[in-house]
C-alpha cells in the first residue's frame, strides 16, 4: 500500500500531482524502491530474520506478501491509478509470493543462526538486490541512476554487515578455516 500511495502522491503525472511534470522527488525514490522485486524478496528475508523459526517465517512472510499484493492493487484502484482492479496482476504476483516468500523467509531465518555457514544464505539477499538493481533499474529517467546506485550501495552495506556479523559470531571457525592446519595451508 505504501508503494501505491507513493506512486499516487509522488508521480509527476499522477492523479494528485499539483504541477504536471513535477513529482515529489523523495516519494519518487520511495516508489522506485518499493515496487521492485528485490524489495519484496527483502521483506520476506527480513521476516525470516526476525522470526527465526523456519515454518513460522515461511508462513508469515508469504501471508505478508499476499496481503501486500492485495493492498497494492486495491489502493491503486481506490486512488484512481487504475480504472479497475487488476485481477490478473493480483494472481501473478500472488503466485510469485507463494514461491518467493517461503524461500527468502527460510534464508533469512537460517542467516540469523550463529553458525559459520549462516553467511551463505545471508548473501542471497544482497545478491538479489544487485541482480535486480542491475537488470531492472526502476524509477523515471531523472532518478534512475541515483536510485540504482543507492540500491547497489545498500546491497554492499548489507553484505558487509552480514559478513562482519558472521566473523564476530564465529571467530574461531573463521580462523580454523584459514589457519595453518586448514586444507589450503597444506597445499
PDB file of N, CA and C in Angstrom, residues 77-138:
ATOM      1  N   UNK A  77      -6.506   1.036  -7.266  1.00  0.00           N
ATOM      2  CA  UNK A  77      -7.863   1.233  -7.773  1.00  0.00           C
ATOM      3  C   UNK A  77      -8.568   2.352  -7.011  1.00  0.00           C
ATOM      4  N   UNK A  78      -8.409   2.378  -5.691  1.00  0.00           N
ATOM      5  CA  UNK A  78      -9.076   3.396  -4.878  1.00  0.00           C
ATOM      6  C   UNK A  78      -8.509   4.795  -5.119  1.00  0.00           C
ATOM      7  N   UNK A  79      -7.204   4.877  -5.382  1.00  0.00           N
ATOM      8  CA  UNK A  79      -6.570   6.178  -5.613  1.00  0.00           C
ATOM      9  C   UNK A  79      -6.704   6.651  -7.047  1.00  0.00           C
ATOM     10  N   UNK A  80      -7.291   5.842  -7.886  1.00  0.00           N
ATOM     11  CA  UNK A  80      -7.507   6.236  -9.276  1.00  0.00           C
ATOM     12  C   UNK A  80      -6.317   6.012 -10.184  1.00  0.00           C
ATOM     13  N   UNK A  81      -5.349   5.220  -9.749  1.00  0.00           N
ATOM     14  CA  UNK A  81      -4.204   4.940 -10.603  1.00  0.00           C
ATOM     15  C   UNK A  81      -4.550   3.911 -11.673  1.00  0.00           C
ATOM     16  N   UNK A  82      -5.547   3.085 -11.407  1.00  0.00           N
ATOM     17  CA  UNK A  82      -6.072   2.119 -12.373  1.00  0.00           C
ATOM     18  C   UNK A  82      -7.576   2.301 -12.447  1.00  0.00           C
ATOM     19  N   UNK A  83      -8.139   2.064 -13.620  1.00  0.00           N
ATOM     20  CA  UNK A  83      -9.588   2.183 -13.783  1.00  0.00           C
ATOM     21  C   UNK A  83     -10.345   1.084 -13.045  1.00  0.00           C
ATOM     22  N   UNK A  84      -9.707  -0.079 -12.955  1.00  0.00           N
ATOM     23  CA  UNK A  84     -10.363  -1.201 -12.290  1.00  0.00           C
ATOM     24  C   UNK A  84      -9.327  -2.053 -11.588  1.00  0.00           C
ATOM     25  N   UNK A  85      -9.810  -2.932 -10.745  1.00  0.00           N
ATOM     26  CA  UNK A  85      -8.939  -3.848 -10.020  1.00  0.00           C
ATOM     27  C   UNK A  85      -8.365  -4.864 -11.009  1.00  0.00           C
ATOM     28  N   UNK A  86      -7.053  -5.010 -11.025  1.00  0.00           N
ATOM     29  CA  UNK A  86      -6.371  -5.887 -11.971  1.00  0.00           C
ATOM     30  C   UNK A  86      -6.228  -7.295 -11.394  1.00  0.00           C
ATOM     31  N   UNK A  87      -7.219  -8.123 -11.660  1.00  0.00           N
ATOM     32  CA  UNK A  87      -7.252  -9.476 -11.100  1.00  0.00           C
ATOM     33  C   UNK A  87      -6.095 -10.315 -11.631  1.00  0.00           C
ATOM     34  N   UNK A  88      -5.770 -10.186 -12.904  1.00  0.00           N
ATOM     35  CA  UNK A  88      -4.677 -10.988 -13.468  1.00  0.00           C
ATOM     36  C   UNK A  88      -3.339 -10.620 -12.836  1.00  0.00           C
ATOM     37  N   UNK A  89      -3.128  -9.351 -12.547  1.00  0.00           N
ATOM     38  CA  UNK A  89      -1.890  -8.930 -11.877  1.00  0.00           C
ATOM     39  C   UNK A  89      -1.851  -9.434 -10.435  1.00  0.00           C
ATOM     40  N   UNK A  90      -2.983  -9.402  -9.769  1.00  0.00           N
ATOM     41  CA  UNK A  90      -3.060  -9.923  -8.403  1.00  0.00           C
ATOM     42  C   UNK A  90      -2.725 -11.415  -8.408  1.00  0.00           C
ATOM     43  N   UNK A  91      -3.258 -12.151  -9.368  1.00  0.00           N
ATOM     44  CA  UNK A  91      -2.975 -13.581  -9.453  1.00  0.00           C
ATOM     45  C   UNK A  91      -1.494 -13.839  -9.736  1.00  0.00           C
ATOM     46  N   UNK A  92      -0.909 -13.085 -10.650  1.00  0.00           N
ATOM     47  CA  UNK A  92       0.504 -13.267 -10.996  1.00  0.00           C
ATOM     48  C   UNK A  92       1.400 -13.019  -9.786  1.00  0.00           C
ATOM     49  N   UNK A  93       1.224 -11.860  -9.136  1.00  0.00           N
ATOM     50  CA  UNK A  93       2.092 -11.521  -8.006  1.00  0.00           C
ATOM     51  C   UNK A  93       1.807 -12.374  -6.776  1.00  0.00           C
ATOM     52  N   UNK A  94       0.594 -12.877  -6.662  1.00  0.00           N
ATOM     53  CA  UNK A  94       0.291 -13.805  -5.567  1.00  0.00           C
ATOM     54  C   UNK A  94       1.020 -15.123  -5.787  1.00  0.00           C
ATOM     55  N   UNK A  95       1.047 -15.603  -7.036  1.00  0.00           N
ATOM     56  CA  UNK A  95       1.776 -16.838  -7.342  1.00  0.00           C
ATOM     57  C   UNK A  95       3.272 -16.658  -7.077  1.00  0.00           C
ATOM     58  N   UNK A  96       3.809 -15.512  -7.456  1.00  0.00           N
ATOM     59  CA  UNK A  96       5.224 -15.233  -7.193  1.00  0.00           C
ATOM     60  C   UNK A  96       5.473 -15.182  -5.690  1.00  0.00           C
ATOM     61  N   UNK A  97       4.559 -14.583  -4.954  1.00  0.00           N
ATOM     62  CA  UNK A  97       4.687 -14.509  -3.495  1.00  0.00           C
ATOM     63  C   UNK A  97       4.682 -15.888  -2.851  1.00  0.00           C
ATOM     64  N   UNK A  98       3.877 -16.790  -3.393  1.00  0.00           N
ATOM     65  CA  UNK A  98       3.817 -18.153  -2.863  1.00  0.00           C
ATOM     66  C   UNK A  98       5.129 -18.902  -3.082  1.00  0.00           C
ATOM     67  N   UNK A  99       5.867 -18.527  -4.105  1.00  0.00           N
ATOM     68  CA  UNK A  99       7.158 -19.165  -4.376  1.00  0.00           C
ATOM     69  C   UNK A  99       8.303 -18.478  -3.643  1.00  0.00           C
ATOM     70  N   UNK A 100       8.362 -17.171  -3.753  1.00  0.00           N
ATOM     71  CA  UNK A 100       9.491 -16.412  -3.219  1.00  0.00           C
ATOM     72  C   UNK A 100       9.403 -16.234  -1.706  1.00  0.00           C
ATOM     73  N   UNK A 101       8.217 -16.018  -1.185  1.00  0.00           N
ATOM     74  CA  UNK A 101       8.044 -15.761   0.241  1.00  0.00           C
ATOM     75  C   UNK A 101       8.668 -16.808   1.142  1.00  0.00           C
ATOM     76  N   UNK A 102       8.305 -18.070   0.980  1.00  0.00           N
ATOM     77  CA  UNK A 102       8.883 -19.086   1.868  1.00  0.00           C
ATOM     78  C   UNK A 102      10.391 -19.254   1.693  1.00  0.00           C
ATOM     79  N   UNK A 103      10.861 -19.187   0.465  1.00  0.00           N
ATOM     80  CA  UNK A 103      12.294 -19.377   0.218  1.00  0.00           C
ATOM     81  C   UNK A 103      13.117 -18.279   0.886  1.00  0.00           C
ATOM     82  N   UNK A 104      12.740 -17.036   0.650  1.00  0.00           N
ATOM     83  CA  UNK A 104      13.505 -15.925   1.227  1.00  0.00           C
ATOM     84  C   UNK A 104      13.348 -15.882   2.743  1.00  0.00           C
ATOM     85  N   UNK A 105      12.178 -16.250   3.256  1.00  0.00           N
ATOM     86  CA  UNK A 105      11.977 -16.271   4.715  1.00  0.00           C
ATOM     87  C   UNK A 105      12.859 -17.323   5.371  1.00  0.00           C
ATOM     88  N   UNK A 106      12.933 -18.490   4.772  1.00  0.00           N
ATOM     89  CA  UNK A 106      13.786 -19.546   5.323  1.00  0.00           C
ATOM     90  C   UNK A 106      15.249 -19.116   5.269  1.00  0.00           C
ATOM     91  N   UNK A 107      15.658 -18.488   4.174  1.00  0.00           N
ATOM     92  CA  UNK A 107      17.037 -17.992   4.087  1.00  0.00           C
ATOM     93  C   UNK A 107      17.317 -16.955   5.179  1.00  0.00           C
ATOM     94  N   UNK A 108      16.351 -16.073   5.426  1.00  0.00           N
ATOM     95  CA  UNK A 108      16.516 -15.083   6.487  1.00  0.00           C
ATOM     96  C   UNK A 108      16.633 -15.723   7.851  1.00  0.00           C
ATOM     97  N   UNK A 109      15.809 -16.741   8.107  1.00  0.00           N
ATOM     98  CA  UNK A 109      15.868 -17.440   9.396  1.00  0.00           C
ATOM     99  C   UNK A 109      17.189 -18.179   9.558  1.00  0.00           C
ATOM    100  N   UNK A 110      17.663 -18.811   8.485  1.00  0.00           N
ATOM    101  CA  UNK A 110      18.948 -19.524   8.550  1.00  0.00           C
ATOM    102  C   UNK A 110      20.114 -18.554   8.749  1.00  0.00           C
ATOM    103  N   UNK A 111      20.010 -17.385   8.164  1.00  0.00           N
ATOM    104  CA  UNK A 111      21.064 -16.382   8.297  1.00  0.00           C
ATOM    105  C   UNK A 111      21.209 -15.912   9.734  1.00  0.00           C
ATOM    106  N   UNK A 112      20.120 -15.881  10.469  1.00  0.00           N
ATOM    107  CA  UNK A 112      20.154 -15.382  11.845  1.00  0.00           C
ATOM    108  C   UNK A 112      20.804 -16.363  12.813  1.00  0.00           C
ATOM    109  N   UNK A 113      21.009 -17.576  12.384  1.00  0.00           N
ATOM    110  CA  UNK A 113      21.619 -18.580  13.270  1.00  0.00           C
ATOM    111  C   UNK A 113      23.106 -18.307  13.443  1.00  0.00           C
ATOM    112  N   UNK A 114      23.608 -18.508  14.651  1.00  0.00           N
ATOM    113  CA  UNK A 114      25.027 -18.224  14.918  1.00  0.00           C
ATOM    114  C   UNK A 114      25.943 -19.376  14.473  1.00  0.00           C
ATOM    115  N   UNK A 115      25.987 -19.614  13.203  1.00  0.00           N
ATOM    116  CA  UNK A 115      26.823 -20.670  12.639  1.00  0.00           C
ATOM    117  C   UNK A 115      27.710 -20.071  11.547  1.00  0.00           C
ATOM    118  N   UNK A 116      28.826 -20.697  11.291  1.00  0.00           N
ATOM    119  CA  UNK A 116      29.739 -20.196  10.261  1.00  0.00           C
ATOM    120  C   UNK A 116      29.078 -20.225   8.890  1.00  0.00           C
ATOM    121  N   UNK A 117      28.277 -21.230   8.607  1.00  0.00           N
ATOM    122  CA  UNK A 117      27.636 -21.361   7.306  1.00  0.00           C
ATOM    123  C   UNK A 117      26.469 -20.393   7.108  1.00  0.00           C
ATOM    124  N   UNK A 118      26.016 -19.727   8.168  1.00  0.00           N
ATOM    125  CA  UNK A 118      24.846 -18.848   8.052  1.00  0.00           C
ATOM    126  C   UNK A 118      25.098 -17.645   7.153  1.00  0.00           C
ATOM    127  N   UNK A 119      26.346 -17.355   6.883  1.00  0.00           N
ATOM    128  CA  UNK A 119      26.651 -16.252   5.964  1.00  0.00           C
ATOM    129  C   UNK A 119      26.213 -16.589   4.542  1.00  0.00           C
ATOM    130  N   UNK A 120      26.303 -17.841   4.166  1.00  0.00           N
ATOM    131  CA  UNK A 120      25.976 -18.241   2.782  1.00  0.00           C
ATOM    132  C   UNK A 120      24.525 -17.913   2.430  1.00  0.00           C
ATOM    133  N   UNK A 121      23.519 -18.357   3.208  1.00  0.00           N
ATOM    134  CA  UNK A 121      22.155 -17.961   2.857  1.00  0.00           C
ATOM    135  C   UNK A 121      21.935 -16.451   3.002  1.00  0.00           C
ATOM    136  N   UNK A 122      22.700 -15.825   3.887  1.00  0.00           N
ATOM    137  CA  UNK A 122      22.552 -14.384   4.085  1.00  0.00           C
ATOM    138  C   UNK A 122      22.968 -13.573   2.882  1.00  0.00           C
ATOM    139  N   UNK A 123      23.945 -14.047   2.158  1.00  0.00           N
ATOM    140  CA  UNK A 123      24.428 -13.293   0.998  1.00  0.00           C
ATOM    141  C   UNK A 123      23.484 -13.377  -0.196  1.00  0.00           C
ATOM    142  N   UNK A 124      22.458 -14.218  -0.091  1.00  0.00           N
ATOM    143  CA  UNK A 124      21.455 -14.272  -1.157  1.00  0.00           C
ATOM    144  C   UNK A 124      20.696 -12.949  -1.237  1.00  0.00           C
ATOM    145  N   UNK A 125      20.373 -12.349  -0.092  1.00  0.00           N
ATOM    146  CA  UNK A 125      19.601 -11.099  -0.081  1.00  0.00           C
ATOM    147  C   UNK A 125      20.334  -9.978  -0.826  1.00  0.00           C
ATOM    148  N   UNK A 126      21.608  -9.673  -0.510  1.00  0.00           N
ATOM    149  CA  UNK A 126      22.275  -8.635  -1.281  1.00  0.00           C
ATOM    150  C   UNK A 126      22.486  -9.037  -2.744  1.00  0.00           C
ATOM    151  N   UNK A 127      22.639 -10.336  -3.014  1.00  0.00           N
ATOM    152  CA  UNK A 127      22.780 -10.780  -4.405  1.00  0.00           C
ATOM    153  C   UNK A 127      21.505 -10.502  -5.197  1.00  0.00           C
ATOM    154  N   UNK A 128      20.348 -10.725  -4.571  1.00  0.00           N
ATOM    155  CA  UNK A 128      19.070 -10.432  -5.222  1.00  0.00           C
ATOM    156  C   UNK A 128      18.965  -8.931  -5.489  1.00  0.00           C
ATOM    157  N   UNK A 129      19.377  -8.118  -4.520  1.00  0.00           N
ATOM    158  CA  UNK A 129      19.348  -6.666  -4.703  1.00  0.00           C
ATOM    159  C   UNK A 129      20.238  -6.246  -5.872  1.00  0.00           C
ATOM    160  N   UNK A 130      21.425  -6.790  -5.943  1.00  0.00           N
ATOM    161  CA  UNK A 130      22.352  -6.439  -7.030  1.00  0.00           C
ATOM    162  C   UNK A 130      21.782  -6.891  -8.366  1.00  0.00           C
ATOM    163  N   UNK A 131      21.290  -8.112  -8.420  1.00  0.00           N
ATOM    164  CA  UNK A 131      20.751  -8.634  -9.684  1.00  0.00           C
ATOM    165  C   UNK A 131      19.648  -7.726 -10.219  1.00  0.00           C
ATOM    166  N   UNK A 132      18.640  -7.462  -9.392  1.00  0.00           N
ATOM    167  CA  UNK A 132      17.529  -6.637  -9.865  1.00  0.00           C
ATOM    168  C   UNK A 132      17.922  -5.175 -10.018  1.00  0.00           C
ATOM    169  N   UNK A 133      18.864  -4.711  -9.197  1.00  0.00           N
ATOM    170  CA  UNK A 133      19.343  -3.340  -9.349  1.00  0.00           C
ATOM    171  C   UNK A 133      20.043  -3.114 -10.682  1.00  0.00           C
ATOM    172  N   UNK A 134      20.739  -4.141 -11.163  1.00  0.00           N
ATOM    173  CA  UNK A 134      21.452  -4.021 -12.438  1.00  0.00           C
ATOM    174  C   UNK A 134      20.589  -4.377 -13.643  1.00  0.00           C
ATOM    175  N   UNK A 135      19.717  -5.358 -13.501  1.00  0.00           N
ATOM    176  CA  UNK A 135      18.936  -5.807 -14.662  1.00  0.00           C
ATOM    177  C   UNK A 135      17.597  -5.098 -14.812  1.00  0.00           C
ATOM    178  N   UNK A 136      17.059  -4.585 -13.723  1.00  0.00           N
ATOM    179  CA  UNK A 136      15.752  -3.920 -13.766  1.00  0.00           C
ATOM    180  C   UNK A 136      15.761  -2.643 -12.940  1.00  0.00           C
ATOM    181  N   UNK A 137      16.561  -1.660 -13.343  1.00  0.00           N
ATOM    182  CA  UNK A 137      16.539  -0.413 -12.577  1.00  0.00           C
ATOM    183  C   UNK A 137      15.153   0.221 -12.659  1.00  0.00           C
ATOM    184  N   UNK A 138      14.722   0.786 -11.559  1.00  0.00           N
ATOM    185  CA  UNK A 138      13.370   1.339 -11.508  1.00  0.00           C
ATOM    186  C   UNK A 138      13.410   2.848 -11.376  1.00  0.00           C
TER     187      UNK A 138
END
